[in-house]
Amino acid sequence: MSLETDPAALALRAARPTTLCVIGAGYVGLTAAVCLAQLGHRVGCVETDPGRLRAIRAGHVPIEEPGVAELLAAHLASGRLRVTDDVAEGVADASVAMLCVGTPPTARGDPDLRQIAHAARAAARAATDHLVLVVKSTVPPGSCEALELLVAPERGDVRVTVASNPEFLREGRAVFDFFHPDRVVVGVDPPGSAELVVSLYPAAWPRVVCDRRSAELVKYAANTFLAVKISFANEVAGLCEALGADADQVLHGVGLDARIGAAFLGPGPGFGGSCLPKDVSGFVAVAEAVQHPARMARAAEAVNEDAIVGLVAKIESAVGPLRGVRVGLLGLAFKAGTDDVRHSPGLGLATALAAAGARITAHDPLAVVPQMPGLQFDDPYEAARGAEAVVVTTAWPAYRELDLRRLRREMAGSVVVDAVGVLDGAALSAAGLEWYGVGRGRPLGFHPVVTGPLEWALEGEPASGPAISGGPAGG
Ligand code: UGA
């Protein structure tokens, strides 16, 4: 996405421009800081990592996020954005401090809130007047209330309140998402005190104003639902493989129902990234803490783990025992458009295949993996060289352009598993490659798994009665 292509969105202005501070310059914080400056606010952005701070001050963006560099340059120049490592300097004159620090999962699956607790306390100590701490990071319900209690003893003289304002930005599309929100969620207690946070955004943006626990749960529930949807699609895909049906067609047909929707309903290698896996396990941890079973979220996790197991089994059934077999992986980033490999299906598959004795070679256009369980190449054909099987694990557009005949020549074998549906099956076959996908059944003969041959149905008279004659049509 080029920013210039969307001048209307970028010309938007906040309902009430103000002075605010953004603490943390990761992909959420830095994106929020530059976009808030674009909306007309004066923003002090606090980053304590010296290397990152130096880079940002020099106009370099340490994350792969289209549009951020342009806005950073524009607002360092306009003076609406300052970057500092000093919370007191960032908070000076600010009426709002946005907490955008990490909440990584602990070994138990619940989020580690230490960074946010430190950031909240530092901001509260630096406040010169009534300060609203706005929590953008994803936190378990109840965290805003807990933070307010934590910072209260810091300041008897000035009021420090805490609001929830979760973000819904996708990595790689964060600037676009910021200016095209489906909704802005603001959680405050009491509900009447939302005005300051609400007015940070343009008045026309859809909003949900609610209590803090509800706002915090919106974020967990939204990411968990996306995960449930992906896992459901992958469950259908598995069923399609077993039945000889085509998951692309089935899920397309399902997704056209406006009540369901096509997004996040594609068959694939499972969900990854820094958010969905973390937030589903956070949702489960939160539920466990209040003795709620969270069955759907657990099922989504379990189906997602099966996705990698299923890919390993598919590769093994195509090439035989994996010990010593060369497998070339195309794609290590958790999705196209990012260099982020956290919980990436490609890396998960590399690890599982290496554990089964396979020798891994891999390529990714952006991601570099220091702890790669195998060799990483800059060129996809080099990653395929000598491989018995090639597996496409990230839907990079560049893989659509692969010269398949060259790929075949580089490979020792002919198996291609396209886990993300970017390759053309007919073109693969024409190049002499064996094509395996996710959710595409091998063409089977007549395979009446449930009914068996129907001759039996013609024996005797059809059953009749209220269930057939009076039941709902097609029910
Ligand atoms: C996700 C949410 O989409 C954002 O709304 C949210 O703000 C963000 O988490 C967050 O909590 O910060 P993100 O992790 O950047 O955003 O990536 P997504 O585009 O949602 O993809 C997540 C995973 O789902 C990827 O591994 C992707 O490949 C996978 N996916 C997505 C599928 O497997 N199938 C699909 O149909 C769609």
Short mmCIF file of C-alpha atoms and ligand atoms in Angstrom, two decimals:
data_model
loop_
_atom_site.label_atom_id
_atom_site.label_comp_id
_atom_site.label_asym_id
_atom_site.label_seq_id
_atom_site.Cartn_x
_atom_site.Cartn_y
_atom_site.Cartn_z
CA MET A 1 0.00 0.00 0.00
CA SER A 2 1.33 3.41 -0.87
CA LEU A 3 0.27 6.23 1.40
CA GLU A 4 -0.12 8.58 -1.52
CA THR A 5 -2.84 6.33 -2.88
CA ASP A 6 -5.11 7.19 -0.01
CA PRO A 7 -5.00 10.95 0.55
CA ALA A 8 -8.58 11.01 1.83
CA ALA A 9 -7.74 8.78 4.79
CA LEU A 10 -4.56 10.66 5.52
CA ALA A 11 -6.30 14.05 5.43
CA LEU A 12 -8.43 12.98 8.41
CA ARG A 13 -8.13 14.98 11.60
CA ALA A 14 -8.71 14.03 15.21
CA ALA A 15 -11.90 15.37 16.78
CA ARG A 16 -9.70 17.30 19.24
CA PRO A 17 -5.92 17.54 18.67
CA THR A 18 -4.04 17.14 21.92
CA THR A 19 -0.60 16.50 23.36
CA LEU A 20 0.02 12.86 24.10
CA CYS A 21 2.77 10.43 24.82
CA VAL A 22 3.24 6.97 23.30
CA ILE A 23 5.34 4.59 25.38
CA GLY A 24 7.01 1.82 23.36
CA ALA A 25 8.03 2.10 19.70
CA GLY A 26 7.38 -1.45 18.50
CA TYR A 27 5.04 -2.09 15.60
CA VAL A 28 1.99 -0.98 17.62
CA GLY A 29 3.61 2.01 19.35
CA LEU A 30 5.59 3.42 16.44
CA THR A 31 2.65 3.02 14.06
CA ALA A 32 0.30 4.64 16.58
CA ALA A 33 2.77 7.49 17.20
CA VAL A 34 3.23 8.44 13.54
CA CYS A 35 -0.47 8.00 12.70
CA LEU A 36 -1.58 10.04 15.73
CA ALA A 37 0.81 12.80 14.62
CA GLN A 38 -0.81 12.58 11.18
CA LEU A 39 -4.22 13.07 12.84
CA GLY A 40 -2.93 16.38 14.21
CA HIS A 41 -1.74 15.47 17.72
CA ARG A 42 1.57 16.50 19.24
CA VAL A 43 3.19 13.20 20.12
CA GLY A 44 6.12 12.37 22.37
CA CYS A 45 7.21 8.81 21.67
CA VAL A 46 9.27 7.05 24.36
CA GLU A 47 11.64 4.24 23.44
CA THR A 48 14.23 3.01 25.92
CA ASP A 49 16.22 0.67 23.66
CA PRO A 50 19.23 2.82 22.62
CA GLY A 51 19.74 1.21 19.20
CA ARG A 52 16.08 1.49 18.28
CA LEU A 53 15.91 5.07 19.58
CA ARG A 54 18.93 6.12 17.49
CA ALA A 55 17.45 4.50 14.39
CA ILE A 56 14.04 6.15 14.80
CA ARG A 57 15.53 9.58 15.48
CA ALA A 58 17.50 9.22 12.27
CA GLY A 59 14.26 8.41 10.44
CA HIS A 60 14.99 4.68 10.09
CA VAL A 61 12.10 2.36 10.81
CA PRO A 62 13.23 -0.78 12.64
CA ILE A 63 10.10 -2.72 11.62
CA GLU A 64 8.81 -3.89 8.25
CA GLU A 65 5.70 -1.75 8.05
CA PRO A 66 4.66 0.03 4.83
CA GLY A 67 3.92 3.73 5.25
CA VAL A 68 5.53 4.20 8.67
CA ALA A 69 8.81 5.57 7.27
CA GLU A 70 7.03 8.27 5.24
CA LEU A 71 4.93 9.41 8.21
CA LEU A 72 7.94 9.27 10.54
CA ALA A 73 9.96 11.52 8.21
CA ALA A 74 7.01 13.88 7.73
CA HIS A 75 6.35 14.36 11.44
CA LEU A 76 9.94 14.47 12.65
CA ALA A 77 10.14 17.35 10.16
CA SER A 78 6.78 18.92 11.12
CA GLY A 79 7.77 18.86 14.78
CA ARG A 80 4.54 17.06 15.73
CA LEU A 81 6.58 13.98 16.68
CA ARG A 82 9.42 13.87 19.20
CA VAL A 83 11.25 10.71 20.13
CA THR A 84 12.92 10.33 23.50
CA ASP A 85 14.12 7.73 25.99
CA ASP A 86 12.92 9.86 28.88
CA VAL A 87 9.39 9.14 30.06
CA ALA A 88 9.25 12.46 31.95
CA GLU A 89 10.07 14.34 28.75
CA GLY A 90 7.50 12.33 26.79
CA VAL A 91 4.77 12.84 29.37
CA ALA A 92 5.46 16.55 29.99
CA ASP A 93 2.33 18.53 28.97
CA ALA A 94 0.59 15.33 27.86
CA SER A 95 -2.97 14.62 28.92
CA VAL A 96 -2.80 11.05 27.59
CA ALA A 97 -0.04 8.43 27.77
CA MET A 98 -0.58 5.41 25.54
CA LEU A 99 1.01 2.22 26.78
CA CYS A 100 2.17 0.21 23.77
CA VAL A 101 4.75 -2.11 25.30
CA GLY A 102 4.92 -5.86 24.84
CA THR A 103 2.86 -8.39 26.77
CA PRO A 104 4.62 -11.61 25.69
CA PRO A 105 3.24 -14.93 26.90
CA THR A 106 4.79 -16.58 29.94
CA ALA A 107 5.52 -20.32 29.95
CA ARG A 108 1.99 -20.82 31.37
CA GLY A 109 0.39 -19.02 28.43
CA ASP A 110 -0.83 -15.98 30.34
CA PRO A 111 0.63 -12.60 29.37
CA ASP A 112 3.66 -11.16 31.15
CA LEU A 113 2.53 -7.75 32.41
CA ARG A 114 5.84 -6.57 33.80
CA GLN A 115 6.67 -4.15 30.97
CA ILE A 116 3.28 -2.52 31.12
CA ALA A 117 3.35 -2.21 34.91
CA HIS A 118 6.76 -0.49 34.72
CA ALA A 119 5.60 1.80 31.91
CA ALA A 120 2.43 2.76 33.80
CA ARG A 121 4.34 3.56 36.96
CA ALA A 122 6.96 5.60 35.11
CA ALA A 123 4.25 7.60 33.30
CA ALA A 124 2.30 8.17 36.53
CA ARG A 125 5.43 9.43 38.29
CA ALA A 126 6.10 11.85 35.45
CA ALA A 127 2.54 13.24 35.26
CA THR A 128 2.26 16.98 35.84
CA ASP A 129 -1.53 17.18 35.62
CA HIS A 130 -4.50 14.78 35.29
CA LEU A 131 -3.15 12.00 33.07
CA VAL A 132 -5.11 9.24 31.36
CA LEU A 133 -3.09 6.10 30.79
CA VAL A 134 -4.49 4.47 27.67
CA VAL A 135 -3.70 0.76 27.40
CA LYS A 136 -3.20 -0.22 23.75
CA SER A 137 -1.31 -3.44 24.50
CA THR A 138 -3.40 -6.60 24.68
CA VAL A 139 -4.02 -7.33 28.35
CA PRO A 140 -6.32 -9.70 30.26
CA PRO A 141 -9.63 -8.25 31.48
CA GLY A 142 -9.12 -6.53 34.79
CA SER A 143 -5.62 -5.26 33.93
CA CYS A 144 -6.65 -1.62 33.54
CA GLU A 145 -8.27 -1.67 36.97
CA ALA A 146 -5.18 -3.36 38.42
CA LEU A 147 -2.89 -0.77 36.79
CA GLU A 148 -4.97 2.05 38.23
CA LEU A 149 -4.60 0.56 41.71
CA LEU A 150 -0.87 0.06 41.10
CA VAL A 151 -0.22 3.69 40.14
CA ALA A 152 -2.61 5.33 42.62
CA PRO A 153 -0.11 5.44 45.49
CA GLU A 154 2.47 7.03 43.18
CA ARG A 155 0.62 10.31 43.05
CA GLY A 156 -1.61 11.82 45.68
CA ASP A 157 -1.40 15.25 44.04
CA VAL A 158 -2.43 14.55 40.42
CA ARG A 159 -5.13 12.21 39.16
CA VAL A 160 -4.03 9.26 37.07
CA THR A 161 -6.80 7.18 35.49
CA VAL A 162 -6.54 4.18 33.19
CA ALA A 163 -8.57 3.50 30.03
CA SER A 164 -8.58 0.59 27.62
CA ASN A 165 -8.23 1.25 23.88
CA PRO A 166 -7.11 -2.01 22.25
CA GLU A 167 -5.63 -1.89 18.76
CA PHE A 168 -6.64 -4.14 15.89
CA LEU A 169 -3.77 -3.45 13.47
CA ARG A 170 -2.40 -6.24 11.32
CA GLU A 171 1.34 -6.50 10.84
CA GLY A 172 2.26 -5.37 7.35
CA ARG A 173 -0.97 -3.33 6.99
CA ALA A 174 -0.83 -1.37 10.22
CA VAL A 175 -0.96 2.16 8.74
CA PHE A 176 -3.80 1.22 6.41
CA ASP A 177 -5.69 -0.41 9.30
CA PHE A 178 -5.10 2.60 11.55
CA PHE A 179 -6.83 4.92 9.07
CA HIS A 180 -9.57 2.43 8.16
CA PRO A 181 -10.68 1.00 11.50
CA ASP A 182 -13.70 -1.29 11.66
CA ARG A 183 -14.18 0.20 15.11
CA VAL A 184 -12.42 2.14 17.85
CA VAL A 185 -13.02 0.45 21.20
CA VAL A 186 -12.76 2.61 24.31
CA GLY A 187 -13.20 1.15 27.77
CA VAL A 188 -13.59 3.51 30.70
CA ASP A 189 -15.08 3.45 34.19
CA PRO A 190 -17.28 5.33 34.77
CA PRO A 191 -18.57 5.21 31.17
CA GLY A 192 -19.17 8.97 31.07
CA SER A 193 -15.42 9.69 31.19
CA ALA A 194 -14.66 8.47 27.66
CA GLU A 195 -14.67 11.86 25.95
CA LEU A 196 -10.92 12.55 26.05
CA VAL A 197 -9.96 9.15 24.58
CA VAL A 198 -12.79 9.12 22.05
CA SER A 199 -11.80 12.57 20.77
CA LEU A 200 -8.28 11.37 19.93
CA TYR A 201 -9.81 9.90 16.77
CA PRO A 202 -11.87 11.37 13.93
CA ALA A 203 -15.51 11.77 14.90
CA ALA A 204 -16.69 9.70 11.90
CA TRP A 205 -14.92 6.49 12.94
CA PRO A 206 -17.23 3.79 14.32
CA ARG A 207 -16.78 3.35 18.03
CA VAL A 208 -17.71 1.11 20.90
CA VAL A 209 -17.61 2.79 24.29
CA CYS A 210 -17.95 0.41 27.21
CA ASP A 211 -16.49 -0.54 30.57
CA ARG A 212 -12.80 -1.46 30.77
CA ARG A 213 -13.17 -5.23 31.26
CA SER A 214 -15.44 -5.47 28.25
CA ALA A 215 -13.05 -3.44 26.09
CA GLU A 216 -10.14 -5.64 27.14
CA LEU A 217 -12.15 -8.75 26.31
CA VAL A 218 -13.15 -7.43 22.86
CA LYS A 219 -9.52 -7.76 21.78
CA TYR A 220 -9.05 -11.28 23.17
CA ALA A 221 -12.38 -12.46 21.81
CA ALA A 222 -11.76 -10.96 18.35
CA ASN A 223 -8.36 -12.60 17.92
CA THR A 224 -9.66 -15.87 19.35
CA PHE A 225 -12.59 -15.82 16.94
CA LEU A 226 -10.22 -15.27 14.00
CA ALA A 227 -8.22 -18.26 15.22
CA VAL A 228 -11.38 -20.35 15.59
CA LYS A 229 -12.37 -19.42 12.04
CA ILE A 230 -8.98 -20.43 10.63
CA SER A 231 -8.98 -23.69 12.58
CA PHE A 232 -12.52 -24.44 11.45
CA ALA A 233 -11.42 -23.89 7.84
CA ASN A 234 -8.52 -26.26 8.40
CA GLU A 235 -10.83 -28.83 9.96
CA VAL A 236 -13.05 -28.65 6.87
CA ALA A 237 -9.90 -28.88 4.72
CA GLY A 238 -8.89 -32.10 6.49
CA LEU A 239 -12.34 -33.49 5.91
CA CYS A 240 -12.13 -32.51 2.23
CA GLU A 241 -8.87 -34.44 1.89
CA ALA A 242 -10.46 -37.51 3.44
CA LEU A 243 -13.58 -37.24 1.28
CA GLY A 244 -11.96 -36.28 -2.01
CA ALA A 245 -13.65 -32.85 -1.96
CA ASP A 246 -12.01 -29.49 -2.73
CA ALA A 247 -11.63 -27.21 0.30
CA ASP A 248 -11.14 -24.08 -1.81
CA GLN A 249 -14.54 -24.60 -3.38
CA VAL A 250 -16.21 -25.73 -0.17
CA LEU A 251 -14.91 -22.81 1.89
CA HIS A 252 -15.62 -20.36 -0.92
CA GLY A 253 -19.19 -21.62 -0.94
CA VAL A 254 -19.42 -21.37 2.83
CA GLY A 255 -17.82 -17.92 3.01
CA LEU A 256 -20.23 -16.39 0.49
CA ASP A 257 -22.91 -16.61 3.14
CA ALA A 258 -22.96 -13.01 4.37
CA ARG A 259 -23.51 -14.24 7.92
CA ILE A 260 -20.23 -16.13 7.75
CA GLY A 261 -17.93 -14.09 5.47
CA ALA A 262 -14.96 -15.22 3.40
CA ALA A 263 -12.15 -13.67 5.45
CA PHE A 264 -9.93 -15.99 7.51
CA LEU A 265 -11.62 -19.01 5.96
CA GLY A 266 -8.85 -20.29 3.72
CA PRO A 267 -7.20 -23.70 4.09
CA GLY A 268 -3.55 -23.43 5.09
CA PRO A 269 -0.68 -24.35 7.39
CA GLY A 270 -2.37 -22.87 10.48
CA PHE A 271 -2.18 -19.48 12.13
CA GLY A 272 1.00 -17.97 13.50
CA GLY A 273 2.52 -14.61 14.35
CA SER A 274 2.96 -12.78 17.60
CA CYS A 275 -0.74 -12.17 18.21
CA LEU A 276 -3.20 -14.95 17.42
CA PRO A 277 -1.28 -17.78 19.18
CA LYS A 278 -0.54 -15.52 22.16
CA ASP A 279 -4.08 -14.19 22.47
CA VAL A 280 -5.75 -17.60 22.16
CA SER A 281 -3.54 -18.95 24.93
CA GLY A 282 -4.21 -15.74 26.89
CA PHE A 283 -7.95 -16.24 26.40
CA VAL A 284 -7.63 -19.81 27.68
CA ALA A 285 -5.54 -18.67 30.66
CA VAL A 286 -8.05 -15.95 31.54
CA ALA A 287 -10.91 -18.46 31.27
CA GLU A 288 -9.07 -20.99 33.41
CA ALA A 289 -8.56 -18.38 36.10
CA VAL A 290 -12.34 -18.05 36.45
CA GLN A 291 -13.08 -21.80 35.95
CA HIS A 292 -14.56 -21.25 32.49
CA PRO A 293 -13.94 -24.16 30.10
CA ALA A 294 -13.11 -22.12 26.91
CA ARG A 295 -13.69 -25.21 24.76
CA MET A 296 -13.72 -23.40 21.40
CA ALA A 297 -10.43 -21.63 22.04
CA ARG A 298 -8.77 -24.87 23.14
CA ALA A 299 -10.09 -26.65 20.06
CA ALA A 300 -8.70 -23.88 17.83
CA GLU A 301 -5.29 -24.37 19.42
CA ALA A 302 -5.43 -28.15 19.06
CA VAL A 303 -6.47 -28.02 15.39
CA ASN A 304 -3.68 -25.52 14.77
CA GLU A 305 -1.08 -27.84 16.24
CA ASP A 306 -2.43 -30.63 14.04
CA ALA A 307 -1.79 -28.52 10.93
CA ILE A 308 1.99 -28.97 11.17
CA VAL A 309 1.63 -32.65 12.13
CA GLY A 310 -0.59 -33.11 9.06
CA LEU A 311 1.96 -31.44 6.76
CA VAL A 312 4.76 -33.67 8.05
CA ALA A 313 2.59 -36.74 7.46
CA LYS A 314 1.72 -35.52 3.96
CA ILE A 315 5.37 -35.01 3.04
CA GLU A 316 6.29 -38.40 4.49
CA SER A 317 3.54 -40.18 2.59
CA ALA A 318 4.77 -38.55 -0.63
CA VAL A 319 8.54 -39.09 -0.26
CA GLY A 320 8.80 -41.97 2.23
CA PRO A 321 10.67 -42.01 5.57
CA LEU A 322 12.08 -38.57 6.28
CA ARG A 323 15.44 -39.50 7.76
CA GLY A 324 18.15 -37.98 5.56
CA VAL A 325 15.63 -36.61 3.03
CA ARG A 326 16.24 -33.06 1.71
CA VAL A 327 13.19 -30.81 2.02
CA GLY A 328 13.22 -27.24 0.64
CA LEU A 329 10.93 -24.77 2.43
CA LEU A 330 9.74 -21.62 0.70
CA GLY A 331 8.61 -19.09 3.30
CA LEU A 332 9.69 -18.55 6.89
CA ALA A 333 7.79 -15.35 7.75
CA PHE A 334 4.51 -16.09 9.56
CA LYS A 335 2.66 -14.43 6.68
CA ALA A 336 3.55 -12.54 3.52
CA GLY A 337 4.54 -8.89 3.89
CA THR A 338 6.48 -9.23 7.14
CA ASP A 339 9.89 -10.44 8.28
CA ASP A 340 8.38 -11.67 11.56
CA VAL A 341 8.94 -15.39 12.18
CA ARG A 342 7.33 -15.65 15.60
CA HIS A 343 5.17 -18.80 15.70
CA SER A 344 5.57 -19.09 11.95
CA PRO A 345 4.18 -22.24 10.33
CA GLY A 346 7.29 -22.40 8.10
CA LEU A 347 9.64 -22.40 11.04
CA GLY A 348 7.38 -24.82 12.94
CA LEU A 349 7.45 -27.18 9.99
CA ALA A 350 11.24 -26.84 9.62
CA THR A 351 11.64 -27.76 13.29
CA ALA A 352 9.26 -30.74 13.05
CA LEU A 353 10.87 -32.05 9.85
CA ALA A 354 14.38 -31.64 11.29
CA ALA A 355 13.26 -33.56 14.39
CA ALA A 356 12.11 -36.37 12.08
CA GLY A 357 15.61 -36.49 10.53
CA ALA A 358 14.99 -34.47 7.35
CA ARG A 359 17.65 -32.05 6.08
CA ILE A 360 16.16 -28.60 5.65
CA THR A 361 17.00 -25.85 3.18
CA ALA A 362 14.88 -22.73 3.18
CA HIS A 363 14.23 -19.39 1.53
CA ASP A 364 12.32 -16.29 2.52
CA PRO A 365 12.34 -12.95 0.69
CA LEU A 366 12.55 -10.95 3.95
CA ALA A 367 12.89 -13.06 7.07
CA VAL A 368 16.31 -14.07 8.33
CA VAL A 369 16.29 -16.77 10.99
CA PRO A 370 19.45 -17.01 13.10
CA GLN A 371 18.37 -20.30 14.75
CA MET A 372 17.30 -21.94 11.50
CA PRO A 373 17.21 -25.75 11.84
CA GLY A 374 18.92 -26.09 8.44
CA LEU A 375 20.38 -23.82 5.79
CA GLN A 376 18.82 -20.60 4.58
CA PHE A 377 19.42 -19.27 1.05
CA ASP A 378 18.74 -15.93 -0.65
CA ASP A 379 17.40 -17.66 -3.73
CA PRO A 380 14.38 -19.99 -3.81
CA TYR A 381 15.95 -22.21 -6.50
CA GLU A 382 19.02 -22.73 -4.32
CA ALA A 383 16.75 -23.75 -1.45
CA ALA A 384 15.09 -26.26 -3.81
CA ARG A 385 18.40 -27.64 -5.13
CA GLY A 386 18.70 -31.38 -4.47
CA ALA A 387 15.42 -31.49 -2.54
CA GLU A 388 13.09 -34.47 -2.72
CA ALA A 389 10.20 -32.23 -1.78
CA VAL A 390 9.57 -28.47 -1.80
CA VAL A 391 6.96 -27.03 0.57
CA VAL A 392 5.54 -23.51 0.18
CA THR A 393 4.73 -22.22 3.66
CA THR A 394 4.26 -18.45 3.20
CA ALA A 395 2.02 -16.90 0.55
CA TRP A 396 4.66 -14.52 -0.84
CA PRO A 397 3.48 -13.17 -4.22
CA ALA A 398 7.00 -13.87 -5.61
CA TYR A 399 6.35 -17.61 -5.32
CA ARG A 400 3.50 -17.29 -7.83
CA GLU A 401 6.12 -16.21 -10.36
CA LEU A 402 8.43 -19.21 -9.83
CA ASP A 403 9.74 -20.82 -13.00
CA LEU A 404 8.34 -24.28 -12.29
CA ARG A 405 10.40 -26.05 -14.94
CA ARG A 406 13.54 -24.59 -13.42
CA LEU A 407 12.31 -25.62 -9.98
CA ARG A 408 11.86 -29.19 -11.28
CA ARG A 409 15.40 -29.17 -12.73
CA GLU A 410 16.89 -28.00 -9.43
CA MET A 411 15.05 -30.60 -7.36
CA ALA A 412 16.15 -34.20 -6.91
CA GLY A 413 12.53 -35.31 -6.52
CA SER A 414 9.25 -33.98 -7.86
CA VAL A 415 6.99 -33.43 -4.83
CA VAL A 416 5.64 -29.92 -4.25
CA VAL A 417 3.38 -29.27 -1.26
CA ASP A 418 1.69 -25.89 -1.58
CA ALA A 419 0.42 -25.30 1.94
CA VAL A 420 -0.70 -21.73 1.21
CA GLY A 421 -2.40 -22.12 -2.16
CA VAL A 422 -0.21 -19.81 -4.27
CA LEU A 423 0.79 -22.20 -7.05
CA ASP A 424 -1.19 -23.29 -10.07
CA GLY A 425 -1.82 -27.04 -9.92
CA ALA A 426 -2.10 -27.47 -13.70
CA ALA A 427 1.17 -25.57 -14.28
CA LEU A 428 2.91 -27.73 -11.65
CA SER A 429 1.71 -30.91 -13.34
CA ALA A 430 2.77 -29.56 -16.75
CA ALA A 431 6.26 -28.97 -15.33
CA GLY A 432 6.43 -32.58 -14.21
CA LEU A 433 5.86 -31.85 -10.53
CA GLU A 434 3.56 -33.79 -8.20
CA TRP A 435 1.20 -31.31 -6.62
CA TYR A 436 -0.12 -31.62 -3.05
CA GLY A 437 -2.17 -28.93 -1.38
CA VAL A 438 -4.12 -28.47 1.84
CA GLY A 439 -7.73 -29.53 1.58
CA ARG A 440 -7.57 -30.95 -1.91
CA GLY A 441 -8.52 -34.57 -1.92
CA ARG A 442 -6.58 -36.78 -4.26
CA PRO A 443 -9.07 -37.48 -7.07
CA LEU A 444 -10.94 -40.54 -5.89
CA GLY A 445 -13.32 -42.82 -7.67
CA PHE A 446 -16.88 -42.97 -6.43
CA HIS A 447 -16.41 -42.98 -2.68
CA PRO A 448 -19.75 -43.03 -0.88
CA VAL A 449 -18.28 -42.95 2.61
CA VAL A 450 -21.46 -42.41 4.51
CA THR A 451 -24.27 -43.99 2.54
CA GLY A 452 -22.57 -46.93 0.85
CA PRO A 453 -23.98 -48.02 -2.51
CA LEU A 454 -27.56 -46.79 -2.64
CA GLU A 455 -29.26 -49.95 -3.93
CA TRP A 456 -30.46 -50.66 -0.41
CA ALA A 457 -32.46 -47.43 -0.51
CA LEU A 458 -34.67 -48.83 -3.26
CA GLU A 459 -35.57 -51.92 -1.27
CA GLY A 460 -39.03 -51.75 0.30
CA GLU A 461 -41.24 -48.68 0.61
CA PRO A 462 -39.81 -45.28 1.63
CA ALA A 463 -40.46 -44.47 5.25
CA SER A 464 -43.24 -41.93 5.65
CA GLY A 465 -44.49 -39.91 8.56
CA PRO A 466 -44.46 -36.46 10.01
CA ALA A 467 -40.67 -36.15 9.99
CA ILE A 468 -40.58 -36.34 6.17
CA SER A 469 -43.94 -35.01 5.05
CA GLY A 470 -44.19 -32.21 7.57
CA GLY A 471 -40.55 -31.42 8.41
CA PRO A 472 -38.77 -28.24 7.32
CA ALA A 473 -37.59 -28.36 3.71
CA GLY A 474 -33.99 -29.51 3.44
CA GLY A 475 -33.61 -29.60 7.22
C1 UGA B 1 -3.82 -10.13 14.09
C2 UGA B 1 -5.22 -9.56 13.88
O1 UGA B 1 -5.66 -9.81 12.53
C3 UGA B 1 -5.23 -8.05 14.13
O2 UGA B 1 -6.55 -7.55 14.03
C4 UGA B 1 -4.68 -7.77 15.54
O3 UGA B 1 -4.61 -6.39 15.82
C5 UGA B 1 -3.29 -8.37 15.65
O4 UGA B 1 -3.36 -9.78 15.39
C6 UGA B 1 -2.80 -8.10 17.04
O5 UGA B 1 -3.36 -8.67 17.98
O6 UGA B 1 -1.92 -7.25 17.23
P1 UGA B 1 -1.58 -10.28 12.63
O7 UGA B 1 -1.06 -11.18 13.70
O8 UGA B 1 -0.73 -9.17 12.14
O9 UGA B 1 -2.96 -9.58 13.09
O10 UGA B 1 -1.87 -11.20 11.39
P2 UGA B 1 -3.15 -11.77 10.62
O11 UGA B 1 -3.19 -11.15 9.30
O12 UGA B 1 -4.36 -11.72 11.46
O13 UGA B 1 -2.71 -13.30 10.46
C7 UGA B 1 -2.52 -14.13 11.61
C8 UGA B 1 -2.24 -15.54 11.17
O14 UGA B 1 -3.41 -16.13 10.61
C9 UGA B 1 -1.16 -15.66 10.08
O15 UGA B 1 -0.34 -16.76 10.37
C10 UGA B 1 -1.96 -15.87 8.82
O16 UGA B 1 -1.25 -16.54 7.82
C11 UGA B 1 -3.08 -16.73 9.38
N1 UGA B 1 -4.25 -16.78 8.50
C12 UGA B 1 -4.94 -15.66 8.18
C13 UGA B 1 -4.68 -18.02 8.02
O17 UGA B 1 -4.07 -19.05 8.32
N2 UGA B 1 -5.78 -18.08 7.23
C14 UGA B 1 -6.47 -16.98 6.89
O18 UGA B 1 -7.48 -17.12 6.16
C15 UGA B 1 -6.06 -15.74 7.37
#
